[in-house]
Short mmCIF file of C-alpha atoms and ligand atoms in Angstrom, two decimals:
data_model
loop_
_atom_site.label_atom_id
_atom_site.label_comp_id
_atom_site.label_asym_id
_atom_site.label_seq_id
_atom_site.Cartn_x
_atom_site.Cartn_y
_atom_site.Cartn_z
CA UNK A 21 -79.51 -111.96 127.79
CA UNK A 22 -80.25 -113.35 130.77
CA UNK A 23 -83.71 -115.61 131.65
CA UNK A 24 -85.67 -113.83 134.06
CA UNK A 25 -89.41 -114.47 134.60
CA UNK A 26 -92.46 -112.03 134.25
CA UNK A 27 -95.53 -111.32 135.95
CA UNK A 28 -98.31 -109.25 134.98
CA UNK A 29 -100.11 -108.14 138.55
CA UNK A 30 -103.64 -106.47 138.33
CA UNK A 31 -102.94 -104.80 141.61
CA UNK A 32 -100.05 -101.72 143.35
CA UNK A 33 -100.42 -104.05 146.34
CA UNK A 34 -99.48 -107.07 144.64
CA UNK A 35 -96.98 -105.05 142.32
CA UNK A 36 -95.14 -103.92 145.61
CA UNK A 37 -95.52 -107.77 146.91
CA UNK A 38 -93.60 -108.83 143.86
CA UNK A 39 -90.34 -106.83 144.42
CA UNK A 40 -90.94 -107.54 148.10
CA UNK A 41 -90.29 -111.38 147.77
CA UNK A 42 -88.05 -111.40 144.87
CA UNK A 43 -85.22 -109.93 145.74
CA UNK A 44 -83.77 -108.95 141.73
CA UNK A 45 -87.05 -108.62 140.13
CA UNK A 46 -87.96 -104.99 138.93
CA UNK A 47 -90.68 -102.96 137.25
CA UNK A 48 -91.03 -102.83 134.04
CA UNK A 49 -93.40 -99.75 132.56
CA UNK A 50 -92.82 -98.83 128.26
CA UNK A 51 -89.41 -100.59 128.23
CA UNK A 52 -88.52 -98.01 126.15
CA UNK A 53 -85.09 -97.99 128.83
CA UNK A 54 -85.12 -101.67 130.54
CA UNK A 55 -85.09 -103.68 127.81
CA UNK A 56 -81.90 -101.60 125.90
CA UNK A 57 -80.19 -102.01 129.49
CA UNK A 58 -80.96 -105.56 129.49
CA UNK A 59 -79.96 -106.31 125.49
CA UNK A 60 -77.04 -103.94 126.87
CA UNK A 61 -76.43 -106.75 129.94
CA UNK A 62 -75.93 -103.41 131.56
CA UNK A 63 -79.32 -104.37 134.18
CA UNK A 64 -79.80 -107.95 134.35
CA UNK A 65 -83.56 -108.29 136.37
CA UNK A 66 -84.36 -112.06 137.08
CA UNK A 67 -88.24 -110.86 137.34
CA UNK A 68 -89.97 -108.71 135.12
CA UNK A 69 -93.16 -107.66 136.98
CA UNK A 70 -95.56 -105.65 134.57
CA UNK A 71 -96.72 -102.42 135.80
CA UNK A 72 -99.11 -101.75 132.81
CA UNK A 73 -102.38 -103.00 133.92
CA UNK A 74 -102.21 -100.91 137.18
CA UNK A 75 -104.46 -98.23 137.64
CA UNK A 76 -102.42 -95.58 137.17
CA UNK A 77 -103.03 -94.32 134.00
CA UNK A 78 -105.27 -91.06 134.91
CA UNK A 79 -105.05 -87.48 135.03
CA UNK A 80 -106.96 -85.83 137.22
CA UNK A 81 -107.62 -82.70 138.96
CA UNK A 82 -106.21 -82.13 142.30
CA UNK A 83 -108.48 -80.17 145.01
CA UNK A 84 -105.89 -78.02 145.77
CA UNK A 85 -105.83 -76.79 142.20
CA UNK A 86 -103.34 -78.88 140.51
CA UNK A 87 -102.95 -81.49 138.41
CA UNK A 88 -102.18 -85.73 139.31
CA UNK A 89 -100.48 -87.04 136.20
CA UNK A 90 -100.70 -91.02 136.86
CA UNK A 91 -97.23 -92.68 136.66
CA UNK A 92 -98.92 -94.74 133.87
CA UNK A 93 -99.64 -92.07 131.76
CA UNK A 94 -97.52 -91.63 128.61
CA UNK A 95 -95.33 -89.07 127.14
CA UNK A 96 -97.16 -88.27 124.42
CA UNK A 97 -101.08 -88.19 126.11
CA UNK A 98 -99.48 -85.61 128.88
CA UNK A 99 -98.34 -83.56 126.66
CA UNK A 100 -100.93 -83.33 124.50
CA UNK A 101 -103.95 -83.38 127.39
CA UNK A 102 -105.99 -79.89 126.98
CA UNK A 103 -105.33 -79.32 131.12
CA UNK A 104 -101.54 -80.12 130.98
CA UNK A 105 -100.87 -77.73 127.38
CA UNK A 106 -103.94 -74.94 128.88
CA UNK A 107 -102.43 -74.52 132.47
CA UNK A 108 -98.87 -76.33 131.75
CA UNK A 109 -97.37 -76.24 128.82
CA UNK A 110 -93.73 -75.38 130.05
CA UNK A 111 -94.17 -79.07 131.10
CA UNK A 112 -95.72 -80.13 127.25
CA UNK A 113 -92.80 -78.22 125.52
CA UNK A 114 -90.61 -79.89 127.58
CA UNK A 115 -91.92 -83.57 126.44
CA UNK A 116 -92.07 -82.74 122.78
CA UNK A 117 -88.14 -81.52 122.69
CA UNK A 118 -87.90 -85.12 124.34
CA UNK A 119 -87.10 -88.28 122.31
CA UNK A 120 -88.86 -89.32 119.22
CA UNK A 121 -93.22 -89.60 118.52
CA UNK A 122 -92.57 -93.41 118.85
CA UNK A 123 -91.01 -93.29 122.15
CA UNK A 124 -93.23 -90.71 123.57
CA UNK A 125 -95.69 -92.98 122.69
CA UNK A 126 -94.21 -95.91 124.67
CA UNK A 127 -92.26 -94.00 127.58
CA UNK A 128 -94.28 -93.60 130.43
CA UNK A 129 -94.66 -90.51 133.16
CA UNK A 130 -93.20 -92.59 136.04
CA UNK A 131 -90.41 -94.47 134.04
CA UNK A 132 -89.08 -91.29 132.40
CA UNK A 133 -88.06 -90.37 135.97
CA UNK A 134 -85.96 -93.34 136.72
CA UNK A 135 -84.01 -93.75 133.28
CA UNK A 136 -80.31 -94.22 133.11
CA UNK A 137 -77.92 -91.63 132.63
CA UNK A 138 -76.56 -91.84 128.70
CA UNK A 139 -72.83 -91.88 129.48
CA UNK A 140 -70.55 -94.18 127.17
CA UNK A 141 -69.17 -95.70 129.81
CA UNK A 142 -72.01 -96.69 131.56
CA UNK A 143 -73.31 -98.55 128.47
CA UNK A 144 -69.76 -99.88 127.85
CA UNK A 145 -69.26 -103.01 129.93
CA UNK A 146 -65.59 -103.11 128.70
CA UNK A 147 -64.62 -99.83 130.46
CA UNK A 148 -64.58 -98.73 134.45
CA UNK A 149 -68.25 -96.98 135.69
CA UNK A 150 -68.70 -96.69 139.05
CA UNK A 151 -72.29 -96.27 138.24
CA UNK A 152 -72.56 -100.14 136.80
CA UNK A 153 -69.91 -101.06 138.88
CA UNK A 154 -69.42 -99.73 142.39
CA UNK A 155 -65.73 -99.02 142.45
CA UNK A 156 -64.40 -99.95 139.33
CA UNK A 157 -63.46 -96.03 138.85
CA UNK A 158 -64.70 -93.66 135.71
CA UNK A 159 -64.00 -94.16 132.47
CA UNK A 160 -65.58 -90.95 131.51
CA UNK A 161 -63.49 -87.84 133.71
CA UNK A 162 -60.13 -88.81 131.99
CA UNK A 163 -62.34 -90.04 128.22
CA UNK A 164 -64.13 -88.05 126.11
CA UNK A 165 -66.80 -86.12 128.13
CA UNK A 166 -68.47 -84.52 125.66
CA UNK A 167 -72.35 -85.21 126.90
CA UNK A 168 -71.15 -85.24 130.98
CA UNK A 169 -71.94 -82.83 134.17
CA UNK A 170 -70.65 -79.69 134.93
CA UNK A 171 -72.16 -78.78 137.93
CA UNK A 172 -72.53 -81.09 141.33
CA UNK A 173 -69.80 -83.73 140.01
CA UNK A 174 -68.14 -85.68 141.96
CA UNK A 175 -64.55 -86.73 140.86
CA UNK A 176 -62.52 -87.95 143.21
CA UNK A 177 -61.93 -90.62 144.75
CA UNK A 178 -61.82 -92.57 142.21
CA UNK A 179 -64.09 -95.12 143.42
CA UNK A 180 -66.69 -92.98 143.92
CA UNK A 181 -66.62 -90.58 141.61
CA UNK A 182 -69.51 -89.79 138.65
CA UNK A 183 -70.05 -86.94 136.53
CA UNK A 184 -73.42 -87.89 134.49
CA UNK A 185 -76.20 -86.51 134.13
CA UNK A 186 -79.89 -87.10 134.53
CA UNK A 187 -81.16 -87.26 130.87
CA UNK A 188 -84.74 -85.91 131.04
CA UNK A 189 -86.25 -83.64 129.46
CA UNK A 190 -89.48 -84.09 131.49
CA UNK A 191 -87.65 -83.79 134.80
CA UNK A 192 -86.55 -80.65 133.77
CA UNK A 193 -90.01 -78.91 133.55
CA UNK A 194 -91.35 -81.04 136.97
CA UNK A 195 -88.54 -79.29 138.77
CA UNK A 196 -89.54 -75.51 137.28
CA UNK A 197 -92.29 -76.30 138.52
CA UNK A 198 -92.44 -77.80 142.25
CA UNK A 199 -93.99 -81.33 141.73
CA UNK A 200 -94.47 -84.02 144.04
CA UNK A 201 -93.91 -87.75 143.46
CA UNK A 202 -95.93 -89.77 144.66
CA UNK A 203 -95.06 -93.57 146.22
CA UNK A 204 -96.23 -96.58 147.21
CA UNK A 205 -93.56 -99.35 148.92
CA UNK A 206 -93.23 -101.92 151.43
CA UNK A 207 -93.95 -99.56 154.20
CA UNK A 208 -97.46 -97.41 153.10
CA UNK A 209 -97.66 -94.57 150.61
CA UNK A 210 -94.88 -91.04 150.64
CA UNK A 211 -94.96 -88.36 149.04
CA UNK A 212 -91.11 -87.18 147.78
CA UNK A 213 -90.86 -83.09 146.80
CA UNK A 214 -89.02 -83.34 143.10
CA UNK A 215 -86.75 -81.86 144.20
CA UNK A 216 -85.14 -84.47 146.38
CA UNK A 217 -86.01 -87.00 143.90
CA UNK A 218 -82.75 -87.39 141.93
CA UNK A 219 -79.17 -86.80 143.55
CA UNK A 220 -76.15 -85.74 143.05
CA UNK A 221 -73.68 -88.05 143.16
CA UNK A 222 -70.96 -87.70 145.88
CA UNK A 223 -70.17 -90.63 147.41
CA UNK A 224 -72.95 -92.94 146.11
CA UNK A 225 -73.03 -92.24 142.38
CA UNK A 226 -74.65 -95.93 141.75
CA UNK A 227 -77.97 -94.29 143.71
CA UNK A 228 -79.55 -91.93 140.75
CA UNK A 229 -82.46 -91.15 143.27
CA UNK A 230 -84.06 -91.42 146.43
CA UNK A 231 -86.54 -94.23 146.24
CA UNK A 232 -86.14 -97.28 148.13
CA UNK A 233 -86.18 -100.24 147.09
CA UNK A 234 -89.47 -101.72 145.95
CA UNK A 235 -91.25 -98.58 145.98
CA UNK A 236 -93.59 -97.80 142.98
CA UNK A 237 -94.40 -94.35 141.80
CA UNK A 238 -98.00 -94.16 141.56
CA UNK A 239 -98.58 -90.83 140.24
CA UNK A 240 -96.84 -87.08 139.89
CA UNK A 241 -98.44 -84.43 141.26
CA UNK A 242 -98.63 -80.98 139.75
CA UNK A 243 -99.02 -77.88 142.10
CA UNK A 244 -101.58 -75.22 141.12
CA UNK A 245 -99.42 -72.73 139.64
CA UNK A 246 -98.31 -73.35 135.98
CA UNK A 247 -96.83 -69.98 134.67
CA UNK A 248 -99.03 -70.34 132.13
CA UNK A 249 -98.58 -67.06 130.47
CA UNK A 250 -95.02 -66.46 131.13
CA UNK A 251 -92.60 -69.84 130.30
CA UNK A 252 -89.86 -71.39 127.73
CA UNK A 253 -88.00 -74.72 127.09
CA UNK A 254 -84.65 -73.97 125.59
CA UNK A 255 -83.25 -77.98 124.60
CA UNK A 256 -79.67 -77.38 123.15
CA UNK A 257 -78.34 -80.98 121.50
CA UNK A 258 -76.80 -81.94 118.73
CA UNK A 259 -79.78 -83.05 116.07
CA UNK A 260 -82.84 -80.82 116.53
CA UNK A 261 -84.66 -84.35 117.48
CA UNK A 262 -83.88 -88.21 118.85
CA UNK A 263 -81.52 -86.10 120.82
CA UNK A 264 -80.67 -85.60 124.29
CA UNK A 265 -79.69 -82.83 125.79
CA UNK A 266 -76.27 -80.78 125.69
CA UNK A 267 -77.82 -78.38 127.75
CA UNK A 268 -81.84 -77.68 128.38
CA UNK A 269 -83.22 -74.75 130.54
CA UNK A 270 -86.76 -74.73 131.87
CA UNK A 271 -88.23 -71.21 133.27
CA UNK A 272 -91.48 -69.91 134.81
CA UNK A 273 -92.04 -66.79 135.57
CA UNK A 274 -94.73 -64.63 136.59
CA UNK A 275 -95.29 -60.86 135.73
CA UNK A 276 -96.99 -58.36 137.34
CA UNK A 277 -96.70 -54.51 135.79
CA UNK A 278 -94.05 -55.27 134.49
CA UNK A 279 -92.31 -56.26 137.16
CA UNK A 280 -91.27 -59.92 138.05
CA UNK A 281 -92.86 -61.27 141.20
CA UNK A 282 -91.72 -65.00 140.74
CA UNK A 283 -89.43 -66.89 138.97
CA UNK A 284 -88.11 -70.63 138.54
CA UNK A 285 -85.11 -71.65 136.47
CA UNK A 286 -84.48 -75.58 136.06
CA UNK A 287 -81.79 -76.47 133.82
CA UNK A 288 -80.89 -79.94 132.26
CA UNK A 289 -78.07 -81.74 130.69
CA UNK A 290 -75.46 -80.47 133.19
CA UNK A 291 -75.80 -82.55 136.62
CA UNK A 292 -76.55 -85.42 138.06
CA UNK A 293 -80.24 -83.47 138.93
CA UNK A 294 -82.68 -81.04 137.32
CA UNK A 295 -79.94 -78.22 138.50
CA UNK A 296 -81.78 -75.42 140.12
CA UNK A 297 -80.59 -72.53 143.06
CA UNK A 298 -83.51 -70.81 144.30
CA UNK A 299 -81.44 -67.62 146.08
CA UNK A 300 -80.39 -67.19 142.26
CA UNK A 301 -84.18 -66.84 140.73
CA UNK A 302 -84.88 -64.89 144.04
CA UNK A 303 -82.55 -62.73 142.38
CA UNK A 304 -84.74 -61.79 139.86
CA UNK A 305 -87.88 -60.46 142.45
CA UNK A 306 -88.81 -56.82 141.73
CA UNK A 307 -86.49 -56.44 138.62
CA UNK A 308 -88.28 -53.93 136.07
CA UNK A 309 -88.59 -56.30 132.91
CA UNK A 310 -86.45 -52.87 130.55
CA UNK A 311 -83.81 -53.61 133.22
CA UNK A 312 -83.46 -57.26 134.25
CA UNK A 313 -80.11 -57.95 134.56
CA UNK A 314 -80.32 -62.12 132.63
CA UNK A 315 -76.40 -62.10 132.41
CA UNK A 316 -75.85 -61.74 135.91
CA UNK A 317 -78.37 -64.32 136.62
CA UNK A 318 -76.70 -67.41 134.05
CA UNK A 319 -73.99 -66.24 135.59
CA UNK A 320 -74.91 -67.02 139.51
CA UNK A 321 -76.37 -70.12 138.24
CA UNK A 322 -73.24 -71.45 136.64
CA UNK A 323 -71.02 -70.39 139.73
CA UNK A 324 -68.50 -73.45 140.62
CA UNK A 325 -69.13 -75.07 137.22
CA UNK A 326 -66.24 -77.14 135.98
CA UNK A 327 -65.93 -78.55 133.23
CA UNK A 328 -63.66 -81.74 131.91
CA UNK A 329 -62.14 -81.19 128.37
CA UNK A 330 -64.64 -82.18 126.14
CA UNK A 331 -67.41 -80.77 128.63
CA UNK A 332 -65.88 -77.42 129.09
CA UNK A 333 -67.94 -75.77 125.98
CA UNK A 334 -71.28 -76.53 127.89
CA UNK A 335 -70.30 -73.79 130.87
CA UNK A 336 -70.71 -70.98 128.46
CA UNK A 337 -73.55 -73.01 126.26
CA UNK A 338 -75.69 -72.98 129.32
CA UNK A 339 -75.08 -69.41 130.34
CA UNK A 340 -76.44 -67.98 126.77
CA UNK A 341 -79.10 -70.68 126.69
CA UNK A 342 -80.86 -69.33 130.21
CA UNK A 343 -80.67 -65.84 128.93
CA UNK A 344 -81.96 -66.57 125.59
CA UNK A 345 -84.60 -68.56 128.22
CA UNK A 346 -85.15 -65.76 130.63
CA UNK A 347 -85.46 -63.32 127.33
CA UNK A 348 -88.39 -65.44 125.63
CA UNK A 349 -90.54 -66.75 129.12
CA UNK A 350 -90.61 -63.09 129.37
CA UNK A 351 -92.14 -62.40 126.34
CA UNK A 352 -89.03 -59.80 124.68
CA UNK A 353 -88.33 -62.29 122.39
CA UNK A 354 -90.41 -64.88 120.13
CA UNK A 355 -90.09 -68.29 121.05
CA UNK A 356 -87.60 -70.45 119.36
C1 FAD B 413 -83.36 -93.45 121.42
C2 FAD B 413 -84.04 -92.91 122.53
C3 FAD B 413 -84.22 -91.24 122.59
C4 FAD B 413 -84.62 -90.94 124.22
N1 FAD B 413 -84.76 -89.28 124.23
C5 FAD B 413 -85.15 -89.13 125.16
C6 FAD B 413 -84.94 -87.18 125.36
O1 FAD B 413 -84.81 -86.69 124.85
N2 FAD B 413 -85.50 -86.49 126.42
C7 FAD B 413 -86.21 -87.99 127.51
O2 FAD B 413 -86.56 -87.38 128.99
N3 FAD B 413 -86.10 -89.25 127.53
C8 FAD B 413 -85.15 -89.51 126.62
N4 FAD B 413 -85.47 -90.77 126.24
C9 FAD B 413 -86.27 -92.15 127.20
C10 FAD B 413 -87.49 -92.16 127.57
O3 FAD B 413 -88.37 -91.20 127.67
C11 FAD B 413 -87.49 -93.29 128.83
O4 FAD B 413 -86.98 -94.20 128.41
C12 FAD B 413 -88.77 -93.53 129.22
O5 FAD B 413 -89.01 -92.23 129.39
C13 FAD B 413 -88.73 -94.55 129.81
O6 FAD B 413 -90.00 -94.55 130.23
P1 FAD B 413 -90.55 -96.35 130.00
O7 FAD B 413 -91.73 -95.86 130.54
O8 FAD B 413 -90.61 -97.21 129.02
O9 FAD B 413 -89.96 -97.10 131.36
P2 FAD B 413 -89.02 -98.33 131.26
O10 FAD B 413 -87.79 -98.55 130.35
O11 FAD B 413 -90.30 -99.65 131.69
O12 FAD B 413 -88.28 -98.68 132.98
C14 FAD B 413 -87.66 -97.80 132.95
C15 FAD B 413 -87.17 -98.04 134.42
O13 FAD B 413 -87.90 -97.17 135.22
C16 FAD B 413 -88.51 -98.50 136.35
N5 FAD B 413 -89.79 -97.87 136.43
C17 FAD B 413 -90.97 -97.74 135.42
N6 FAD B 413 -91.86 -97.04 136.20
C18 FAD B 413 -92.27 -97.58 136.83
C19 FAD B 413 -93.02 -96.90 138.37
N7 FAD B 413 -93.97 -96.37 137.74
N8 FAD B 413 -92.56 -96.88 139.83
C20 FAD B 413 -90.98 -97.61 139.68
N9 FAD B 413 -90.23 -97.71 138.52
C21 FAD B 413 -90.17 -97.46 137.15
C22 FAD B 413 -88.00 -99.38 135.76
O14 FAD B 413 -88.22 -100.14 136.63
C23 FAD B 413 -87.06 -99.33 135.20
O15 FAD B 413 -85.78 -99.50 136.01
C24 FAD B 413 -85.25 -91.56 124.68
C25 FAD B 413 -85.64 -93.22 124.85
C26 FAD B 413 -84.66 -93.23 123.65
C27 FAD B 413 -84.30 -95.44 123.82
S1 SF4 B 414 -69.33 -90.60 134.43
FE1 SF4 B 414 -70.78 -92.16 136.04
S2 SF4 B 414 -71.69 -93.41 134.68
FE2 SF4 B 414 -70.02 -92.43 133.92
S3 SF4 B 414 -68.28 -93.27 133.53
FE3 SF4 B 414 -68.46 -92.18 135.34
S4 SF4 B 414 -69.43 -93.69 136.93
FE4 SF4 B 414 -70.10 -94.47 135.24
#
């Protein structure tokens, strides 16, 4: 363990200021990811800025009929909040499919957005990993890649390759709901649409997201539309608890007179960020439920998918999960 200093500021300005003046400092919230990474020597902050005393721990209605989730509200308190349960059940389901009860009691909404990949090689300092050590190569492409990405990957040149996935469940639901992330940083406040928050590896696989150095996530805004009548979250994993998604699917539908009037589909476990294609979602609009072609939608969402050996099974798995999630959201099948 490397030595580090510790501070616990009481207001947001002080917390942001800490990162501005201390190069190598990092925020810590629930610590459920950062502390593991520090113990493994993957992350080596020289100063921890504990944000747990900042006023970012409430869930409030917004003027436009939506809901603002404070960055410090725990995953458990979010999932069981009456407004989330009734207006955004998709979000509750996704959160409760993740981790364990104990972890959800500590893990915060803000921290969940920043959790690092679960790629084995990222955690193993004896192997090359462009995300951990830029330019060193990617141990996963020709290694054991069962949990890795099949969409939006970067597999060449070797010094920028990465086929890691983002492991979150919460983020898959936030992507489907078109959430907006609120951040405060050295240059002031700004908002980031959820689709732009995480990024594909491209030629900078060491960057997980579009947050700028020193920026603090203060809240996540949910728009008014919560797809509370027709939604589904399916998570396929090796164990039924305490395991990350091999594939997950979040679906929200609006249905009137037996026809789909709006559709959202986000995939987890398949890419460096929650995967959405709005043009594919549009294929469902106007379809009659009794004749809806969910298989074509699944094929279109997986267009261009590429397996790397151990993870090739995910392509068919994802298609089947999409069809099942759409049927469950449309109430053509009972929720699993
Ligand atoms: C065994 C295990 C199983 C898990 N299974 C799942 C699962 O199935 N699904 C799932 O979704 N998650 C899972 N998780 C991940 C867990 O949900 C995350 O570790 C947690 O959400 C991170 O939140 P935290 O508050 O503990 O973050 P921390 O560990 O405190 O911080 C993580 C990172 O976020 C940064 N950070 C934290 N808050 C902010 C903020 N407000 N603004 C800017 N930066 C910030 C920190 O600097 C750090 O880099 C699992 C974790 C473990 C250990
Ligand atoms: S997939 Fe990404 S995180 Fe995993 S070893 Fe390759 S570069 Fe590192």
